[in-house]
């Protein structure tokens, strides 16, 4: 099992405005340069040393770190499971949760946790940085400090944010709508198909009508995820043998098909026949668009008209990150095909319209 360090408490205030748990997984935010000049993860002590202001926010902070902080390109399902378990185990004690995470797979992790944490009613905010906190021009301090403020913010005594989000570059996004779109500039994340939830300037301006409202629902933890899936991204020249290998792969139960534009695919007989063959063999095929904005609309063009008929499901405006994690979740949660399909076709955490 993935090792975590013991929880550390920095309880500094008698009358804190909030109790927040930080889960430190690694990422650039906490990295420093090694002897070869490459960025490698460091411990959380380094982070707090560089952001002392985090201790001045009238927030009682507690931290749980991965025993070995990781670059987020190393994230696997057991990391998601541990993050979700930590939140579930400490849900009552804390007002909100911050997950310090590398940016590379942050949108996958945020999507996965949104599905694992059913009935969430407290803020779970992923953040990280493009430059290590040790670097003078780092974006890490702002991202961390404002995430802490958002996670502590309440309205009439109730949390304002009640879902899994990503906060980056003064922008709060719904986690399962976000994508990493930039590896150099500070505005690393975008959400084309759902509006920004808040903007941080002199004040934090929430877009109230887009926030998931608070409810009395009870938190349920669903960590069973089945990773037997694959992404098939179309490109002109994709050949039949490659598609056949993917469709016939015995371990593949679900295929996220990244098609063109509004869900268009080549109408070659071999291609449609292979999709049909996969569906007849009991495989799920979920069609999403390669575009960051817009949606799949089967039948808008002739080139997607056949897909409904052969049983390809429309993924609407799901991101790749949300589609893959939702498919793993649906395959892990349900045994029978009609429940799996119903789950994929229905918005369950605000991930699709
Ligand atoms: N490779 C890093 C990671 O995802 C990049 C980052 O944190 O921005 O862990």
Short mmCIF file of C-alpha atoms and ligand atoms in Angstrom, two decimals:
data_model
loop_
_atom_site.label_atom_id
_atom_site.label_comp_id
_atom_site.label_asym_id
_atom_site.label_seq_id
_atom_site.Cartn_x
_atom_site.Cartn_y
_atom_site.Cartn_z
CA UNK A 1 0.00 0.00 0.00
CA UNK A 2 1.07 3.55 -0.70
CA UNK A 3 2.77 4.97 2.40
CA UNK A 4 1.72 8.26 3.96
CA UNK A 5 3.54 10.19 6.69
CA UNK A 6 1.78 10.76 10.01
CA UNK A 7 -0.50 13.76 10.11
CA UNK A 8 1.25 16.94 11.32
CA UNK A 9 -0.77 19.72 12.97
CA UNK A 10 0.15 23.37 12.89
CA UNK A 11 -2.56 24.49 15.29
CA UNK A 12 -1.64 28.07 15.92
CA UNK A 13 -4.95 29.82 16.55
CA UNK A 14 -7.42 29.48 19.42
CA UNK A 15 -10.19 30.86 17.25
CA UNK A 16 -9.36 29.70 13.71
CA UNK A 17 -11.65 30.63 10.86
CA UNK A 18 -11.18 27.11 9.50
CA UNK A 19 -9.37 23.82 9.95
CA UNK A 20 -7.81 22.73 6.69
CA UNK A 21 -6.05 19.50 5.79
CA UNK A 22 -3.36 19.69 3.12
CA UNK A 23 -2.52 16.47 1.30
CA UNK A 24 0.94 16.90 -0.13
CA UNK A 25 1.59 14.55 -3.03
CA UNK A 26 4.53 16.32 -4.72
CA UNK A 27 4.72 18.16 -8.05
CA UNK A 28 6.79 21.15 -9.16
CA UNK A 29 5.44 23.30 -6.33
CA UNK A 30 7.60 21.45 -3.81
CA UNK A 31 10.51 20.55 -6.09
CA UNK A 32 14.11 21.72 -6.06
CA UNK A 33 17.01 21.24 -8.48
CA UNK A 34 19.12 18.08 -8.01
CA UNK A 35 22.85 17.71 -8.74
CA UNK A 36 22.09 17.20 -12.46
CA UNK A 37 19.99 20.34 -12.67
CA UNK A 38 16.73 18.36 -12.99
CA UNK A 39 13.69 19.16 -10.85
CA UNK A 40 12.95 16.50 -8.22
CA UNK A 41 10.32 16.43 -5.43
CA UNK A 42 11.19 17.59 -1.84
CA UNK A 43 9.33 17.28 1.48
CA UNK A 44 6.53 19.55 2.69
CA UNK A 45 8.79 21.31 5.26
CA UNK A 46 10.49 23.02 2.32
CA UNK A 47 7.12 24.28 1.11
CA UNK A 48 6.04 25.79 4.40
CA UNK A 49 9.47 27.36 4.94
CA UNK A 50 9.03 29.22 1.65
CA UNK A 51 5.42 30.29 2.28
CA UNK A 52 5.39 31.42 5.93
CA UNK A 53 2.35 33.57 5.19
CA UNK A 54 0.32 30.36 4.99
CA UNK A 55 0.65 30.23 8.78
CA UNK A 56 -0.75 33.74 9.20
CA UNK A 57 -4.19 33.20 7.69
CA UNK A 58 -6.05 32.36 10.93
CA UNK A 59 -6.37 28.84 9.59
CA UNK A 60 -5.31 25.83 11.57
CA UNK A 61 -3.35 23.76 9.10
CA UNK A 62 -2.70 20.04 9.20
CA UNK A 63 -0.65 18.17 6.64
CA UNK A 64 -0.47 14.59 5.44
CA UNK A 65 2.34 13.93 2.95
CA UNK A 66 3.05 11.04 0.67
CA UNK A 67 6.07 9.28 2.21
CA UNK A 68 7.80 9.78 -1.13
CA UNK A 69 6.49 12.88 -2.95
CA UNK A 70 6.04 12.22 -6.65
CA UNK A 71 6.06 13.94 -9.99
CA UNK A 72 2.43 13.65 -11.05
CA UNK A 73 3.37 11.78 -14.22
CA UNK A 74 3.82 8.83 -11.80
CA UNK A 75 0.24 8.94 -10.52
CA UNK A 76 -1.65 5.67 -10.53
CA UNK A 77 -5.01 4.48 -9.30
CA UNK A 78 -3.72 3.67 -5.82
CA UNK A 79 -2.68 7.32 -5.38
CA UNK A 80 -6.25 8.46 -6.16
CA UNK A 81 -7.57 5.86 -3.78
CA UNK A 82 -5.32 7.04 -0.92
CA UNK A 83 -6.17 10.72 -1.49
CA UNK A 84 -9.90 9.92 -1.45
CA UNK A 85 -9.53 7.70 1.63
CA UNK A 86 -7.67 10.43 3.53
CA UNK A 87 -10.49 12.89 2.79
CA UNK A 88 -13.13 10.35 3.78
CA UNK A 89 -11.33 9.44 7.03
CA UNK A 90 -10.83 13.09 8.06
CA UNK A 91 -14.02 14.52 6.57
CA UNK A 92 -15.68 15.53 9.82
CA UNK A 93 -12.56 17.05 11.45
CA UNK A 94 -11.79 19.53 8.67
CA UNK A 95 -13.62 22.34 6.91
CA UNK A 96 -11.78 21.82 3.65
CA UNK A 97 -9.00 19.97 1.88
CA UNK A 98 -6.14 21.13 -0.33
CA UNK A 99 -4.29 18.64 -2.52
CA UNK A 100 -0.85 19.82 -3.59
CA UNK A 101 -0.25 17.95 -6.82
CA UNK A 102 1.81 18.21 -10.00
CA UNK A 103 0.05 19.87 -12.90
CA UNK A 104 0.68 17.13 -15.48
CA UNK A 105 -2.07 14.80 -14.31
CA UNK A 106 -3.94 17.16 -11.98
CA UNK A 107 -7.04 17.23 -14.18
CA UNK A 108 -7.17 13.40 -14.21
CA UNK A 109 -6.79 13.24 -10.42
CA UNK A 110 -9.39 15.97 -9.84
CA UNK A 111 -11.84 14.15 -12.14
CA UNK A 112 -11.16 10.80 -10.49
CA UNK A 113 -11.69 12.20 -6.99
CA UNK A 114 -14.91 13.91 -8.05
CA UNK A 115 -16.30 10.48 -8.94
CA UNK A 116 -14.86 8.70 -5.89
CA UNK A 117 -16.30 11.23 -3.41
CA UNK A 118 -20.05 10.96 -3.84
CA UNK A 119 -22.16 13.43 -1.84
CA UNK A 120 -19.19 15.73 -1.15
CA UNK A 121 -20.18 18.95 0.59
CA UNK A 122 -16.84 20.49 1.48
CA UNK A 123 -14.12 22.04 -0.67
CA UNK A 124 -11.46 19.75 -2.14
CA UNK A 125 -9.06 22.02 -4.01
CA UNK A 126 -6.20 20.80 -6.13
CA UNK A 127 -3.37 23.22 -6.70
CA UNK A 128 0.28 23.22 -7.69
CA UNK A 129 2.68 25.46 -9.54
CA UNK A 130 4.61 25.93 -12.76
CA UNK A 131 7.72 27.06 -10.86
CA UNK A 132 9.03 25.55 -7.61
CA UNK A 133 8.21 27.49 -4.46
CA UNK A 134 11.96 27.97 -3.95
CA UNK A 135 12.15 30.01 -7.13
CA UNK A 136 11.80 33.82 -6.66
CA UNK A 137 9.17 34.19 -9.43
CA UNK A 138 7.21 31.12 -8.39
CA UNK A 139 3.44 31.03 -8.75
CA UNK A 140 3.32 28.53 -5.88
CA UNK A 141 2.77 30.97 -3.02
CA UNK A 142 -0.26 32.67 -4.60
CA UNK A 143 -1.77 29.36 -5.63
CA UNK A 144 -1.33 27.84 -2.18
CA UNK A 145 -2.41 30.86 -0.14
CA UNK A 146 -5.51 31.65 -2.22
CA UNK A 147 -6.50 27.97 -2.28
CA UNK A 148 -6.36 28.03 1.52
CA UNK A 149 -8.59 31.10 1.59
CA UNK A 150 -11.11 29.55 -0.78
CA UNK A 151 -11.16 26.31 1.17
CA UNK A 152 -11.94 28.32 4.35
CA UNK A 153 -14.58 30.61 2.87
CA UNK A 154 -18.11 30.21 4.19
CA UNK A 155 -21.46 31.80 3.55
CA UNK A 156 -23.93 31.76 6.45
CA UNK A 157 -21.71 29.23 8.18
CA UNK A 158 -21.76 26.81 5.23
CA UNK A 159 -18.89 26.06 2.85
CA UNK A 160 -19.07 28.04 -0.38
CA UNK A 161 -17.29 25.37 -2.39
CA UNK A 162 -18.74 21.89 -2.05
CA UNK A 163 -16.97 20.06 -4.86
CA UNK A 164 -13.59 19.05 -6.27
CA UNK A 165 -11.90 22.03 -7.95
CA UNK A 166 -8.61 23.14 -9.42
CA UNK A 167 -7.27 26.52 -8.39
CA UNK A 168 -4.52 27.92 -10.56
CA UNK A 169 -3.40 31.38 -11.68
CA UNK A 170 -6.19 33.21 -9.81
CA UNK A 171 -8.86 31.00 -11.36
CA UNK A 172 -11.06 28.40 -9.72
CA UNK A 173 -12.36 25.69 -12.06
CA UNK A 174 -14.57 22.66 -11.61
CA UNK A 175 -12.06 19.80 -11.42
CA UNK A 176 -13.79 17.44 -13.80
CA UNK A 177 -14.15 20.20 -16.43
CA UNK A 178 -10.53 21.34 -16.36
CA UNK A 179 -7.63 20.50 -18.70
CA UNK A 180 -3.95 21.29 -18.56
CA UNK A 181 -3.40 23.39 -21.68
CA UNK A 182 -0.06 25.05 -21.05
CA UNK A 183 3.30 23.82 -19.81
CA UNK A 184 5.17 27.12 -19.62
CA UNK A 185 2.87 30.05 -18.88
CA UNK A 186 1.23 30.37 -15.48
CA UNK A 187 -2.32 30.01 -16.87
CA UNK A 188 -1.96 26.25 -17.12
CA UNK A 189 -5.62 25.21 -16.88
CA UNK A 190 -8.77 25.90 -18.83
CA UNK A 191 -12.35 24.77 -18.73
CA UNK A 192 -13.89 25.44 -22.13
CA UNK A 193 -17.23 23.83 -21.48
CA UNK A 194 -18.03 25.14 -18.00
CA UNK A 195 -17.61 28.65 -16.65
CA UNK A 196 -14.97 29.68 -14.14
CA UNK A 197 -16.22 29.22 -10.56
CA UNK A 198 -14.29 32.12 -9.06
CA UNK A 199 -11.65 34.69 -9.90
CA UNK A 200 -9.19 35.92 -7.30
CA UNK A 201 -8.24 39.58 -7.46
CA UNK A 202 -8.36 42.01 -4.57
CA UNK A 203 -11.30 39.91 -3.43
CA UNK A 204 -12.36 36.41 -4.37
CA UNK A 205 -15.33 36.79 -6.68
CA UNK A 206 -17.48 33.69 -6.79
CA UNK A 207 -19.77 32.96 -9.73
CA UNK A 208 -22.59 31.88 -7.45
CA UNK A 209 -24.89 30.51 -10.12
CA UNK A 210 -22.28 28.04 -11.36
CA UNK A 211 -21.29 26.63 -7.97
CA UNK A 212 -22.67 23.29 -6.87
CA UNK A 213 -25.09 24.21 -4.08
CA UNK A 214 -24.61 22.90 -0.56
CA UNK A 215 -26.83 19.97 0.36
CA UNK A 216 -27.20 17.68 3.36
CA UNK A 217 -26.01 14.60 1.44
CA UNK A 218 -23.79 12.13 3.20
CA UNK A 219 -20.28 11.49 1.87
CA UNK A 220 -19.82 8.06 0.29
CA UNK A 221 -16.48 6.70 -0.78
CA UNK A 222 -16.37 4.67 -4.02
CA UNK A 223 -12.82 3.79 -4.86
CA UNK A 224 -13.36 0.73 -7.06
CA UNK A 225 -12.02 1.78 -10.44
CA UNK A 226 -11.36 -0.54 -13.33
CA UNK A 227 -8.51 0.68 -15.55
CA UNK A 228 -9.22 -1.77 -18.40
CA UNK A 229 -9.75 1.03 -20.88
CA UNK A 230 -7.95 2.71 -23.72
CA UNK A 231 -8.10 6.03 -25.60
CA UNK A 232 -8.35 5.72 -29.37
CA UNK A 233 -7.51 9.07 -30.93
CA UNK A 234 -8.44 9.41 -34.58
CA UNK A 235 -6.07 10.92 -37.13
CA UNK A 236 -6.09 10.85 -40.92
CA UNK A 237 -4.17 7.72 -41.91
CA UNK A 238 -5.08 5.60 -38.86
CA UNK A 239 -4.97 2.06 -40.19
CA UNK A 240 -7.25 -0.93 -39.81
CA UNK A 241 -4.64 -3.18 -38.19
CA UNK A 242 -4.04 -0.73 -35.35
CA UNK A 243 -7.76 -0.27 -34.70
CA UNK A 244 -8.29 -4.05 -34.87
CA UNK A 245 -5.56 -4.65 -32.26
CA UNK A 246 -7.18 -2.14 -29.91
CA UNK A 247 -10.72 -3.43 -30.39
CA UNK A 248 -9.65 -7.07 -30.01
CA UNK A 249 -7.33 -6.57 -27.03
CA UNK A 250 -8.79 -9.01 -24.49
CA UNK A 251 -8.12 -6.77 -21.49
CA UNK A 252 -9.83 -3.75 -22.98
CA UNK A 253 -13.41 -3.37 -21.71
CA UNK A 254 -13.95 0.24 -22.70
CA UNK A 255 -12.71 2.58 -25.42
CA UNK A 256 -12.80 6.36 -25.23
CA UNK A 257 -12.95 7.34 -28.88
CA UNK A 258 -11.48 10.80 -29.48
CA UNK A 259 -13.17 11.77 -32.71
CA UNK A 260 -13.12 14.94 -34.78
CA UNK A 261 -15.16 18.10 -34.16
CA UNK A 262 -18.76 17.37 -33.23
CA UNK A 263 -18.08 13.62 -33.02
CA UNK A 264 -17.25 12.79 -36.62
CA UNK A 265 -15.48 9.60 -37.69
CA UNK A 266 -14.37 8.12 -41.01
CA UNK A 267 -17.21 6.23 -42.67
CA UNK A 268 -14.96 3.50 -44.14
CA UNK A 269 -16.69 0.17 -43.87
CA UNK A 270 -13.71 -1.44 -42.14
CA UNK A 271 -13.78 1.20 -39.41
CA UNK A 272 -17.51 1.01 -38.70
CA UNK A 273 -17.38 -2.80 -38.83
CA UNK A 274 -14.59 -2.88 -36.26
CA UNK A 275 -16.52 -0.59 -33.90
CA UNK A 276 -19.58 -2.83 -34.35
CA UNK A 277 -17.48 -5.92 -33.66
CA UNK A 278 -16.19 -4.41 -30.41
CA UNK A 279 -19.69 -3.48 -29.25
CA UNK A 280 -21.05 -6.92 -30.11
CA UNK A 281 -18.22 -8.42 -28.05
CA UNK A 282 -19.48 -6.39 -25.04
CA UNK A 283 -17.06 -3.46 -25.15
CA UNK A 284 -18.10 0.08 -24.35
CA UNK A 285 -17.28 2.78 -26.86
CA UNK A 286 -17.70 6.38 -25.69
CA UNK A 287 -17.32 9.09 -28.28
CA UNK A 288 -15.76 12.42 -27.20
CA UNK A 289 -14.31 15.24 -29.25
CA UNK A 290 -10.65 16.06 -29.79
CA UNK A 291 -11.69 19.74 -29.49
CA UNK A 292 -11.39 21.34 -26.07
CA UNK A 293 -14.67 23.18 -26.51
CA UNK A 294 -18.02 22.09 -27.91
CA UNK A 295 -19.64 18.70 -27.79
CA UNK A 296 -20.31 15.44 -29.58
CA UNK A 297 -23.66 15.52 -31.35
CA UNK A 298 -24.36 12.24 -33.12
CA UNK A 299 -26.15 12.88 -36.39
CA UNK A 300 -25.21 16.54 -36.75
CA UNK A 301 -23.13 15.47 -39.74
CA UNK A 302 -23.65 12.40 -41.88
CA UNK A 303 -20.24 11.21 -40.70
CA UNK A 304 -21.53 10.52 -37.20
CA UNK A 305 -25.07 9.44 -38.07
CA UNK A 306 -24.25 5.74 -37.95
CA UNK A 307 -22.74 5.80 -34.46
CA UNK A 308 -25.97 5.73 -32.44
CA UNK A 309 -27.26 2.89 -34.62
CA UNK A 310 -24.30 0.63 -33.90
CA UNK A 311 -24.29 1.44 -30.16
CA UNK A 312 -21.44 3.94 -29.80
CA UNK A 313 -22.30 6.18 -26.84
CA UNK A 314 -22.04 9.95 -27.02
CA UNK A 315 -19.79 11.49 -24.39
CA UNK A 316 -21.31 14.96 -25.01
CA UNK A 317 -18.95 17.64 -23.75
CA UNK A 318 -16.81 15.46 -21.47
CA UNK A 319 -13.09 16.18 -21.37
CA UNK A 320 -10.74 13.27 -22.04
CA UNK A 321 -9.75 13.36 -18.37
CA UNK A 322 -13.35 13.15 -17.18
CA UNK A 323 -14.31 10.55 -19.80
CA UNK A 324 -11.47 8.17 -18.92
CA UNK A 325 -11.87 8.44 -15.16
CA UNK A 326 -15.66 8.18 -15.39
CA UNK A 327 -15.37 5.07 -17.53
CA UNK A 328 -12.98 3.49 -14.99
CA UNK A 329 -15.41 4.46 -12.22
CA UNK A 330 -18.47 3.08 -14.03
CA UNK A 331 -16.69 -0.20 -14.84
CA UNK A 332 -15.50 -0.49 -11.25
CA UNK A 333 -18.84 0.37 -9.64
CA UNK A 334 -21.32 -1.64 -11.68
CA UNK A 335 -21.44 -5.19 -12.97
CA UNK A 336 -24.16 -5.02 -15.51
CA UNK A 337 -23.86 -3.24 -18.81
CA UNK A 338 -27.08 -1.28 -18.55
CA UNK A 339 -26.01 0.31 -15.21
CA UNK A 340 -22.57 1.12 -16.65
CA UNK A 341 -24.14 2.76 -19.70
CA UNK A 342 -26.69 4.64 -17.62
CA UNK A 343 -23.88 6.02 -15.45
CA UNK A 344 -21.90 7.13 -18.51
CA UNK A 345 -24.89 8.79 -20.11
CA UNK A 346 -25.94 10.77 -17.03
CA UNK A 347 -24.17 13.76 -15.44
CA UNK A 348 -23.28 12.58 -11.93
CA UNK A 349 -20.87 15.25 -10.63
CA UNK A 350 -21.46 18.18 -12.95
CA UNK A 351 -18.92 16.74 -15.40
CA UNK A 352 -21.18 17.11 -18.47
CA UNK A 353 -24.18 19.14 -19.55
N1 LIG B 1 6.01 17.25 -13.91
C1 LIG B 1 5.37 18.06 -12.89
C2 LIG B 1 4.29 17.25 -12.25
O1 LIG B 1 3.23 17.11 -12.81
C3 LIG B 1 4.83 19.30 -13.49
C4 LIG B 1 4.17 20.21 -12.48
O2 LIG B 1 4.01 19.97 -11.33
O3 LIG B 1 3.78 21.31 -12.92
O4 LIG B 1 4.47 16.72 -11.18
#
